[in-house]
Amino acid sequence: MLEGLREAVRKFLGGGSTYKDSVEEFIRDLQRELIRADVNVALVKRLSDAIRQRALEQEPPPGVSRRDWFLKIVYEELVKVFGGEEPPSVEPRKVPWVILLVGVQGSGKTTTAGKLARFYSARGYRVGLVETDTYRPGALEQLRTLAQMSGALFYGEPAGRAEEIASRGVKELESRGAQVIIVDTAGRHGYGDEQALLDEMRRIADAVSPDEVALVVDAAIGQRAFDLARRFHEATPIGTIIVTKLDGTAKGGGVLSAVAATGARVKFVGTGEKVDELEPFDPQGFVSRIMGLGDIRSLLERVREAEAEERAVKVVEEDIEKGRVNMRTIYAQLKSIRRLGPLSRVLEMLPLSTLPVKVGDEQVKLGEEKINKWLHIIESMTYEELDDPDIIDRSRMRRIAVGSGTTVNDVKELLAYYKSVKAVVKRLKRDRSLLRRFGLQA
Ligand code: GDP
Ligand code: MG
């Protein structure tokens, strides 16, 4: 499912055409892949529009390439489509925790009950399984065997009303110390018969007051899952969704996005017939996997850092705008210089360069080593000193030098730099009000 997406990402990163053309080409590839995976066409259209708009209107923060930035946008928008940032919590919030499984016949409920038993047993819970399906011959034995395989407790009756069996089963397993109790149901209804399915769910839910109702959906139904998931989501506030057979279909993108679009959550996905082939569904992990971005986290980290620095630059701009310069301003300025390399880049972003102000030579020649030294010096200052560097006398200088592993002369040099920036900013303010007075500036 969505295998072609990795290739599209590789092609995009490989460059070739212009940024704008590459974006359009990527979006076309993405659309084709999503539609092939049965994602709703209107949803694909909305997604492409959102990506295109952000890609062409927003600028990457300094230090981040446009292509990396674009992939971050694609990643974020895809995560939204597939369920959002928060991975669902699979931990029971209390014990005993009663999960009621519902879903149409053949969707994989009984298999999933066995998988869940295994999943929670492995996490150290004492698990109990209740079979209420008296229609399908063999259901009772199927689940009893699955229970044995994972060391879970079991309760079932060969005949009777499902809600009564459920109620007796939960009570019995509770008294035997089960901490997670999973109730399997018959679900003798086909697709299109949602009302009957929901009625059955309500009857059993009334009898056992489950902590969670899980709707089991076969991935092969693709985006047709939307109506079922929507009605289910409306009918039960404690509903989660388990998508099965994700291994056997190309329509997985359809079912996952359709469920997310209803506001319901996919909590687990089944990826095979075997009892351990069940995993908690994490939209972020899923999207980085289909994009083939093993290191998406480091990419996001890089962009996030750059954004923080950009905010710092804004602070410098604001401070300068208001003529409010202190050591914190200098710190933010030095950090952005260090990050961006040539000072000219930074000056481009500061109003300094837009006004007829001459910047001292020594400022332009600030080397990496000196910047690091100065950053250490500033880190050794107290809040009081940061806010008002003028109070830094000889004895404070000595303390700061010792604390930062530098010399008093280094501290002096930094303070001189601070004074020159302050003077420039002061002049800037005056020049600006002069300009304004003569109507030369808006
Ligand atoms: P139920 O009627 O809802 O209880 O469905 P079952 O649990 O009996 O499963 C129906 C069929 O789907 C069985 O053949 C299962 O082995 C198969 N099945 C269930 N989950 C998965 C899955 O995640 N992957 C695959 N490939 N098959 C599955
Ligand atoms: Mg069954």
Short mmCIF file of C-alpha atoms and ligand atoms in Angstrom, two decimals:
data_model
loop_
_atom_site.label_atom_id
_atom_site.label_comp_id
_atom_site.label_asym_id
_atom_site.label_seq_id
_atom_site.Cartn_x
_atom_site.Cartn_y
_atom_site.Cartn_z
CA MET A 1 0.00 0.00 0.00
CA LEU A 2 1.32 3.43 -0.98
CA GLU A 3 4.61 1.88 -2.00
CA GLY A 4 5.13 4.45 -4.75
CA LEU A 5 5.33 7.28 -2.26
CA ARG A 6 8.91 6.54 -1.25
CA GLU A 7 9.97 6.73 -4.84
CA ALA A 8 8.20 10.07 -5.22
CA VAL A 9 10.03 11.39 -2.15
CA ARG A 10 13.37 10.18 -3.51
CA LYS A 11 12.68 11.77 -6.87
CA PHE A 12 11.71 15.04 -5.20
CA LEU A 13 14.84 15.12 -3.06
CA GLY A 14 16.96 14.26 -6.07
CA GLY A 15 16.19 17.68 -7.50
CA GLY A 16 16.33 17.96 -11.27
CA SER A 17 13.61 20.44 -12.08
CA THR A 18 12.94 23.76 -10.36
CA TYR A 19 11.42 23.81 -6.90
CA LYS A 20 8.00 24.81 -8.21
CA ASP A 21 7.95 22.12 -10.88
CA SER A 22 9.19 19.51 -8.42
CA VAL A 23 6.40 20.45 -6.01
CA GLU A 24 3.77 20.05 -8.70
CA GLU A 25 5.27 16.78 -9.86
CA PHE A 26 5.38 15.46 -6.32
CA ILE A 27 1.77 16.45 -5.68
CA ARG A 28 0.71 14.61 -8.85
CA ASP A 29 2.59 11.48 -7.70
CA LEU A 30 1.09 11.75 -4.26
CA GLN A 31 -2.44 12.09 -5.63
CA ARG A 32 -2.00 9.06 -7.85
CA GLU A 33 -0.69 6.97 -4.95
CA LEU A 34 -3.44 8.00 -2.56
CA ILE A 35 -6.21 7.38 -5.05
CA ARG A 36 -4.70 4.02 -5.87
CA ALA A 37 -4.85 3.25 -2.14
CA ASP A 38 -8.56 4.15 -2.23
CA VAL A 39 -8.36 7.46 -0.40
CA ASN A 40 -11.42 9.56 -1.12
CA VAL A 41 -10.93 11.85 -4.11
CA ALA A 42 -12.32 14.96 -2.40
CA LEU A 43 -10.00 14.32 0.53
CA VAL A 44 -7.02 13.97 -1.82
CA LYS A 45 -7.96 17.25 -3.46
CA ARG A 46 -8.20 19.06 -0.11
CA LEU A 47 -4.88 17.62 0.97
CA SER A 48 -3.10 18.66 -2.25
CA ASP A 49 -4.50 22.17 -1.97
CA ALA A 50 -3.32 22.49 1.61
CA ILE A 51 0.15 21.24 0.74
CA ARG A 52 0.47 23.41 -2.33
CA GLN A 53 -0.67 26.51 -0.52
CA ARG A 54 1.75 26.06 2.35
CA ALA A 55 4.59 25.10 0.04
CA LEU A 56 4.25 28.10 -2.20
CA GLU A 57 3.22 30.71 0.36
CA GLN A 58 5.29 29.91 3.41
CA GLU A 59 9.02 30.35 3.53
CA PRO A 60 11.33 27.90 5.26
CA PRO A 61 13.13 29.29 8.29
CA PRO A 62 16.72 30.29 7.52
CA GLY A 63 19.11 27.38 7.42
CA VAL A 64 16.51 24.86 6.20
CA SER A 65 16.38 23.89 2.55
CA ARG A 66 13.09 24.38 0.74
CA ARG A 67 12.94 20.73 -0.18
CA ASP A 68 13.32 19.57 3.42
CA TRP A 69 10.78 22.16 4.41
CA PHE A 70 8.36 20.90 1.78
CA LEU A 71 8.64 17.31 2.97
CA LYS A 72 7.91 18.45 6.50
CA ILE A 73 4.71 20.08 5.21
CA VAL A 74 3.72 16.92 3.35
CA TYR A 75 4.44 14.85 6.44
CA GLU A 76 2.35 17.08 8.68
CA GLU A 77 -0.60 17.18 6.32
CA LEU A 78 -0.52 13.41 5.81
CA VAL A 79 -0.42 12.83 9.55
CA LYS A 80 -3.59 14.93 9.84
CA VAL A 81 -5.25 12.81 7.15
CA PHE A 82 -4.33 9.57 8.90
CA GLY A 83 -5.39 10.45 12.41
CA GLY A 84 -3.34 13.25 13.94
CA GLU A 85 -0.31 13.57 16.12
CA GLU A 86 -1.33 11.77 19.27
CA PRO A 87 -0.85 8.03 19.08
CA PRO A 88 -3.86 6.37 20.75
CA SER A 89 -3.25 5.10 24.25
CA VAL A 90 -3.49 1.33 24.52
CA GLU A 91 -2.99 1.19 28.28
CA PRO A 92 -6.13 0.35 30.31
CA ARG A 93 -7.04 3.36 32.42
CA LYS A 94 -8.43 1.14 35.15
CA VAL A 95 -8.77 -2.56 35.95
CA PRO A 96 -10.71 -4.53 35.14
CA TRP A 97 -10.90 -3.00 31.68
CA VAL A 98 -13.73 -4.43 29.59
CA ILE A 99 -13.43 -4.26 25.79
CA LEU A 100 -16.44 -5.17 23.68
CA LEU A 101 -15.60 -6.21 20.10
CA VAL A 102 -18.23 -5.57 17.43
CA GLY A 103 -18.19 -5.74 13.66
CA VAL A 104 -19.67 -7.58 10.72
CA GLN A 105 -19.17 -11.27 10.23
CA GLY A 106 -15.78 -12.20 8.87
CA SER A 107 -14.21 -8.85 9.74
CA GLY A 108 -11.78 -10.56 12.08
CA LYS A 109 -13.28 -10.10 15.56
CA THR A 110 -12.49 -13.51 16.96
CA THR A 111 -8.96 -13.47 15.56
CA THR A 112 -8.49 -9.98 16.98
CA ALA A 113 -9.81 -11.08 20.39
CA GLY A 114 -7.04 -13.67 20.46
CA LYS A 115 -4.45 -11.12 19.34
CA LEU A 116 -5.55 -8.65 22.00
CA ALA A 117 -5.34 -11.36 24.64
CA ARG A 118 -1.79 -11.99 23.57
CA PHE A 119 -0.95 -8.27 23.40
CA TYR A 120 -2.18 -7.51 26.92
CA SER A 121 -0.81 -10.74 28.42
CA ALA A 122 2.59 -9.78 27.07
CA ARG A 123 2.22 -6.45 28.87
CA GLY A 124 1.69 -8.26 32.12
CA TYR A 125 -2.09 -8.13 32.42
CA ARG A 126 -4.22 -11.07 33.41
CA VAL A 127 -6.55 -11.35 30.43
CA GLY A 128 -9.97 -12.96 30.10
CA LEU A 129 -11.88 -13.76 26.91
CA VAL A 130 -15.67 -14.11 26.64
CA GLU A 131 -17.30 -15.71 23.59
CA THR A 132 -20.95 -14.74 23.00
CA ASP A 133 -21.23 -15.99 19.41
CA THR A 134 -23.59 -18.94 19.51
CA TYR A 135 -24.42 -18.83 15.82
CA ARG A 136 -21.19 -19.74 14.18
CA PRO A 137 -20.37 -23.36 14.75
CA GLY A 138 -16.86 -23.61 16.08
CA ALA A 139 -16.64 -20.03 17.36
CA LEU A 140 -16.50 -21.22 20.95
CA GLU A 141 -13.64 -23.62 20.26
CA GLN A 142 -11.82 -21.10 18.08
CA LEU A 143 -11.65 -18.59 20.92
CA ARG A 144 -10.98 -21.17 23.62
CA THR A 145 -7.93 -22.31 21.67
CA LEU A 146 -6.75 -18.72 21.21
CA ALA A 147 -7.20 -18.12 24.95
CA GLN A 148 -5.09 -21.14 25.79
CA MET A 149 -2.36 -20.01 23.42
CA SER A 150 -1.82 -16.81 25.34
CA GLY A 151 -2.59 -18.11 28.78
CA ALA A 152 -5.81 -16.15 29.05
CA LEU A 153 -8.89 -17.08 31.06
CA PHE A 154 -11.91 -18.12 29.05
CA TYR A 155 -15.68 -18.07 29.37
CA GLY A 156 -18.30 -19.20 26.87
CA GLU A 157 -21.65 -20.98 26.58
CA PRO A 158 -22.76 -23.08 23.61
CA ALA A 159 -26.26 -21.56 23.44
CA GLY A 160 -28.27 -18.65 24.84
CA ARG A 161 -28.75 -14.91 24.53
CA ALA A 162 -25.56 -13.00 23.78
CA GLU A 163 -26.14 -10.23 26.33
CA GLU A 164 -26.77 -12.74 29.12
CA ILE A 165 -23.70 -14.79 28.28
CA ALA A 166 -21.67 -11.57 28.13
CA SER A 167 -22.90 -10.43 31.51
CA ARG A 168 -22.26 -13.79 33.19
CA GLY A 169 -18.87 -14.06 31.49
CA VAL A 170 -17.60 -10.67 32.60
CA LYS A 171 -18.71 -11.30 36.18
CA GLU A 172 -17.13 -14.72 36.30
CA LEU A 173 -13.81 -13.61 34.78
CA GLU A 174 -13.70 -10.58 37.05
CA SER A 175 -14.09 -12.80 40.06
CA ARG A 176 -11.20 -14.90 38.74
CA GLY A 177 -8.99 -11.84 38.69
CA ALA A 178 -9.02 -10.86 35.02
CA GLN A 179 -7.71 -7.32 34.51
CA VAL A 180 -8.47 -6.96 30.81
CA ILE A 181 -11.66 -8.66 29.65
CA ILE A 182 -12.41 -8.97 25.95
CA VAL A 183 -15.94 -9.82 24.84
CA ASP A 184 -16.29 -11.30 21.34
CA THR A 185 -19.63 -11.03 19.54
CA ALA A 186 -21.32 -12.69 16.58
CA GLY A 187 -21.99 -9.70 14.32
CA ARG A 188 -24.21 -11.64 11.99
CA HIS A 189 -24.77 -8.65 9.78
CA GLY A 190 -23.41 -7.64 6.45
CA TYR A 191 -22.28 -4.22 5.30
CA GLY A 192 -25.26 -2.00 4.67
CA ASP A 193 -26.96 -3.44 7.72
CA GLU A 194 -25.31 -1.03 10.14
CA GLN A 195 -28.45 -0.44 12.17
CA ALA A 196 -28.74 -4.09 13.15
CA LEU A 197 -25.06 -4.14 14.05
CA LEU A 198 -25.38 -1.03 16.21
CA ASP A 199 -28.50 -2.43 17.89
CA GLU A 200 -26.66 -5.62 18.80
CA MET A 201 -23.78 -3.57 20.13
CA ARG A 202 -26.13 -1.52 22.31
CA ARG A 203 -27.86 -4.56 23.75
CA ILE A 204 -24.62 -6.18 24.81
CA ALA A 205 -23.13 -2.89 25.97
CA ASP A 206 -26.13 -2.32 28.22
CA ALA A 207 -25.52 -5.71 29.78
CA VAL A 208 -21.79 -5.39 30.49
CA SER A 209 -21.07 -1.60 30.57
CA PRO A 210 -17.78 -1.92 28.66
CA ASP A 211 -14.98 0.60 29.16
CA GLU A 212 -14.30 0.51 25.45
CA VAL A 213 -16.22 -0.65 22.41
CA ALA A 214 -13.97 -1.59 19.51
CA LEU A 215 -15.37 -1.76 16.01
CA VAL A 216 -13.47 -4.27 13.90
CA VAL A 217 -13.25 -3.32 10.22
CA ASP A 218 -11.76 -5.29 7.35
CA ALA A 219 -9.29 -3.05 5.50
CA ALA A 220 -10.54 -4.36 2.18
CA ILE A 221 -13.67 -2.21 2.41
CA GLY A 222 -11.45 0.84 1.92
CA GLN A 223 -13.13 4.23 2.04
CA ARG A 224 -16.54 2.56 2.33
CA ALA A 225 -15.65 2.35 6.02
CA PHE A 226 -16.60 6.01 6.30
CA ASP A 227 -20.36 5.56 6.82
CA LEU A 228 -19.97 2.69 9.23
CA ALA A 229 -17.29 4.48 11.24
CA ARG A 230 -19.30 7.69 11.33
CA ARG A 231 -22.44 6.00 12.63
CA PHE A 232 -20.43 3.99 15.10
CA HIS A 233 -18.56 7.07 16.30
CA GLU A 234 -21.83 8.90 16.82
CA ALA A 235 -23.41 5.96 18.60
CA THR A 236 -20.71 5.35 21.18
CA PRO A 237 -18.48 7.88 22.90
CA ILE A 238 -16.14 5.12 24.07
CA GLY A 239 -15.58 3.70 20.61
CA THR A 240 -12.25 2.89 19.02
CA ILE A 241 -11.57 1.15 15.74
CA ILE A 242 -9.42 -1.81 14.84
CA VAL A 243 -8.57 -2.28 11.18
CA THR A 244 -7.79 -5.87 10.20
CA LYS A 245 -6.18 -7.49 7.18
CA LEU A 246 -4.08 -4.45 6.33
CA ASP A 247 -1.62 -6.97 4.93
CA GLY A 248 -3.96 -8.26 2.29
CA THR A 249 -5.23 -5.19 0.47
CA ALA A 250 -4.19 -2.13 -1.48
CA LYS A 251 -7.08 -0.21 0.04
CA GLY A 252 -5.52 0.46 3.44
CA GLY A 253 -5.10 4.16 2.74
CA GLY A 254 -8.84 4.37 2.15
CA VAL A 255 -9.94 2.74 5.36
CA LEU A 256 -7.44 4.57 7.58
CA SER A 257 -8.18 8.01 6.18
CA ALA A 258 -11.94 7.38 6.12
CA VAL A 259 -11.95 6.46 9.80
CA ALA A 260 -9.84 9.50 10.69
CA ALA A 261 -12.19 11.73 8.72
CA THR A 262 -15.08 10.68 10.98
CA GLY A 263 -13.13 11.76 14.04
CA ALA A 264 -12.94 8.15 15.27
CA ARG A 265 -9.57 6.67 16.16
CA VAL A 266 -7.85 3.66 14.72
CA LYS A 267 -6.28 2.07 17.76
CA PHE A 268 -4.85 -1.18 16.42
CA VAL A 269 -4.19 -2.63 13.01
CA GLY A 270 -4.06 -6.31 12.13
CA THR A 271 -1.29 -7.20 9.73
CA GLY A 272 -1.62 -10.95 9.33
CA GLU A 273 -3.44 -14.08 10.45
CA LYS A 274 -1.00 -14.98 13.19
CA VAL A 275 -1.72 -14.17 16.82
CA ASP A 276 1.14 -11.69 17.15
CA GLU A 277 0.27 -9.77 14.00
CA LEU A 278 -1.44 -6.83 15.66
CA GLU A 279 0.10 -3.44 16.32
CA PRO A 280 -1.01 -0.20 17.93
CA PHE A 281 -1.61 2.31 15.15
CA ASP A 282 0.54 5.43 15.27
CA PRO A 283 -0.24 7.88 12.45
CA GLN A 284 3.17 9.56 12.67
CA GLY A 285 5.04 6.28 12.45
CA PHE A 286 2.79 5.13 9.65
CA VAL A 287 3.35 8.29 7.59
CA SER A 288 7.11 8.32 8.06
CA ARG A 289 7.16 4.70 7.00
CA ILE A 290 5.16 5.23 3.81
CA MET A 291 7.25 8.30 2.97
CA GLY A 292 10.39 6.26 3.51
CA LEU A 293 11.75 8.85 5.90
CA GLY A 294 13.59 6.83 8.48
CA ASP A 295 15.12 9.99 9.80
CA ILE A 296 12.00 12.13 9.69
CA ARG A 297 12.52 12.89 13.35
CA SER A 298 15.91 14.43 12.79
CA LEU A 299 14.50 16.43 9.89
CA LEU A 300 11.69 17.73 12.09
CA GLU A 301 14.17 18.48 14.84
CA ARG A 302 16.32 20.51 12.46
CA VAL A 303 13.36 22.51 11.24
CA ARG A 304 12.09 23.08 14.77
CA GLU A 305 15.48 24.38 15.85
CA ALA A 306 15.62 26.70 12.90
CA GLU A 307 12.17 27.98 13.76
CA ALA A 308 13.22 28.69 17.33
CA GLU A 309 16.20 30.64 16.04
CA GLU A 310 13.94 32.52 13.71
CA ARG A 311 11.78 33.53 16.64
CA ALA A 312 14.95 34.69 18.38
CA VAL A 313 15.81 36.85 15.38
CA LYS A 314 12.32 38.36 15.58
CA VAL A 315 13.02 39.26 19.21
CA VAL A 316 16.20 41.02 18.13
CA GLU A 317 14.29 42.89 15.46
CA GLU A 318 11.64 43.94 17.92
CA ASP A 319 14.16 45.02 20.50
CA ILE A 320 15.99 47.06 17.93
CA GLU A 321 12.75 48.50 16.64
CA LYS A 322 11.94 49.69 20.12
CA GLY A 323 15.45 50.77 20.91
CA ARG A 324 15.48 48.24 23.72
CA VAL A 325 18.83 46.53 23.70
CA ASN A 326 20.18 44.40 26.52
CA MET A 327 22.40 41.36 26.80
CA ARG A 328 19.56 39.03 25.85
CA THR A 329 19.30 40.84 22.52
CA ILE A 330 22.99 40.37 21.94
CA TYR A 331 22.74 36.70 22.84
CA ALA A 332 19.96 36.05 20.33
CA GLN A 333 21.87 38.02 17.72
CA LEU A 334 25.09 36.09 18.28
CA LYS A 335 23.26 32.79 18.09
CA SER A 336 21.73 33.63 14.77
CA ILE A 337 25.08 34.83 13.45
CA ARG A 338 26.69 31.56 14.48
CA ARG A 339 23.95 29.56 12.86
CA LEU A 340 23.68 31.47 9.64
CA GLY A 341 27.33 32.00 9.02
CA PRO A 342 28.01 35.18 7.13
CA LEU A 343 26.92 38.22 9.04
CA SER A 344 25.56 39.73 5.86
CA ARG A 345 22.71 37.18 5.94
CA VAL A 346 21.77 38.31 9.41
CA LEU A 347 22.06 41.94 8.52
CA GLU A 348 19.68 41.35 5.66
CA MET A 349 17.11 40.35 8.21
CA LEU A 350 17.72 43.20 10.55
CA PRO A 351 16.40 46.68 10.01
CA LEU A 352 20.00 47.80 10.47
CA SER A 353 20.74 47.08 6.86
CA THR A 354 17.72 48.90 5.55
CA LEU A 355 18.86 52.17 7.04
CA PRO A 356 21.89 54.30 6.33
CA VAL A 357 23.89 52.98 9.24
CA LYS A 358 27.47 51.97 9.00
CA VAL A 359 28.25 48.79 10.81
CA GLY A 360 31.69 48.61 12.36
CA ASP A 361 34.28 46.38 10.70
CA GLU A 362 34.99 44.39 13.82
CA GLN A 363 31.37 43.37 13.85
CA VAL A 364 31.54 41.85 10.41
CA LYS A 365 34.69 39.94 11.25
CA LEU A 366 33.18 38.12 14.20
CA GLY A 367 34.55 34.63 13.97
CA GLU A 368 32.99 31.41 15.15
CA GLU A 369 35.44 31.11 18.02
CA LYS A 370 34.76 34.54 19.37
CA ILE A 371 31.04 34.10 19.08
CA ASN A 372 31.19 30.90 21.11
CA LYS A 373 33.31 32.62 23.74
CA TRP A 374 30.87 35.49 23.99
CA LEU A 375 27.91 33.14 24.25
CA HIS A 376 29.61 31.43 27.20
CA ILE A 377 30.24 34.78 28.82
CA ILE A 378 26.61 35.78 28.49
CA GLU A 379 25.52 32.40 29.88
CA SER A 380 27.51 33.20 33.01
CA MET A 381 25.64 36.43 33.68
CA THR A 382 22.85 36.86 36.21
CA TYR A 383 19.35 37.91 35.12
CA GLU A 384 20.06 41.31 36.57
CA GLU A 385 23.17 41.68 34.44
CA LEU A 386 21.43 40.45 31.32
CA ASP A 387 18.69 43.01 31.68
CA ASP A 388 21.02 45.86 32.55
CA PRO A 389 24.63 45.22 31.43
CA ASP A 390 25.65 48.69 32.57
CA ILE A 391 25.84 47.45 36.16
CA ILE A 392 28.71 45.11 35.27
CA ASP A 393 31.67 46.54 37.20
CA ARG A 394 35.19 45.22 37.58
CA SER A 395 34.33 42.65 40.26
CA ARG A 396 31.37 41.35 38.31
CA MET A 397 33.62 41.07 35.25
CA ARG A 398 36.04 38.91 37.24
CA ARG A 399 33.25 36.62 38.41
CA ILE A 400 31.82 36.27 34.91
CA ALA A 401 35.26 35.56 33.42
CA VAL A 402 35.91 32.80 35.95
CA GLY A 403 32.43 31.34 35.46
CA SER A 404 32.80 31.20 31.67
CA GLY A 405 36.44 30.16 31.52
CA THR A 406 37.46 33.41 29.81
CA THR A 407 39.43 36.50 30.76
CA VAL A 408 38.36 39.91 32.02
CA ASN A 409 39.55 41.30 28.70
CA ASP A 410 37.17 39.00 26.82
CA VAL A 411 34.31 40.24 28.97
CA LYS A 412 35.36 43.82 28.36
CA GLU A 413 35.42 43.21 24.65
CA LEU A 414 31.91 41.83 24.68
CA LEU A 415 30.69 44.77 26.72
CA ALA A 416 32.27 47.12 24.19
CA TYR A 417 30.46 45.27 21.43
CA TYR A 418 27.21 45.60 23.37
CA LYS A 419 27.77 49.35 23.74
CA SER A 420 28.43 49.76 20.02
CA VAL A 421 25.26 47.88 19.08
CA LYS A 422 23.34 49.97 21.57
CA ALA A 423 24.77 53.16 20.11
CA VAL A 424 23.88 52.05 16.59
CA VAL A 425 20.36 51.26 17.65
CA LYS A 426 20.01 54.60 19.37
CA ARG A 427 21.15 56.40 16.26
CA LEU A 428 18.84 54.29 14.22
CA LYS A 429 15.92 55.35 16.35
CA ARG A 430 16.89 58.98 16.06
CA ASP A 431 17.47 58.72 12.31
CA ARG A 432 14.18 57.06 11.90
CA SER A 433 12.26 59.68 13.81
CA LEU A 434 14.14 62.28 11.78
CA LEU A 435 13.16 60.56 8.58
CA ARG A 436 9.63 60.28 9.79
CA ARG A 437 9.58 63.95 10.71
CA PHE A 438 10.55 64.81 7.18
CA GLY A 439 7.92 62.46 5.84
CA LEU A 440 10.49 60.19 4.26
CA GLN A 441 9.27 57.02 5.92
CA ALA A 442 5.81 55.63 6.38
P1 GDP B 1 -15.12 -12.77 12.72
O1 GDP B 1 -16.23 -13.39 11.98
O2 GDP B 1 -15.28 -11.26 12.74
O3 GDP B 1 -14.93 -13.30 14.08
O4 GDP B 1 -13.79 -13.05 11.88
P2 GDP B 1 -12.62 -14.10 12.16
O5 GDP B 1 -11.81 -13.65 13.33
O6 GDP B 1 -13.18 -15.46 12.25
O7 GDP B 1 -11.71 -13.91 10.88
C1 GDP B 1 -12.13 -14.11 9.57
C2 GDP B 1 -10.93 -14.42 8.69
O8 GDP B 1 -10.06 -13.30 8.61
C3 GDP B 1 -10.07 -15.56 9.23
O9 GDP B 1 -9.68 -16.37 8.17
C4 GDP B 1 -8.85 -14.85 9.80
O10 GDP B 1 -7.68 -15.64 9.78
C5 GDP B 1 -8.73 -13.67 8.90
N1 GDP B 1 -8.03 -12.53 9.50
C6 GDP B 1 -8.35 -11.82 10.63
N2 GDP B 1 -7.50 -10.82 10.84
C7 GDP B 1 -6.58 -10.87 9.85
C8 GDP B 1 -5.44 -10.06 9.49
O11 GDP B 1 -5.07 -9.05 10.14
N3 GDP B 1 -4.76 -10.41 8.36
C9 GDP B 1 -5.14 -11.47 7.59
N4 GDP B 1 -4.43 -11.74 6.51
N5 GDP B 1 -6.21 -12.22 7.89
C10 GDP B 1 -6.93 -11.94 9.00
MG MG B 2 -16.04 -14.63 15.17
#
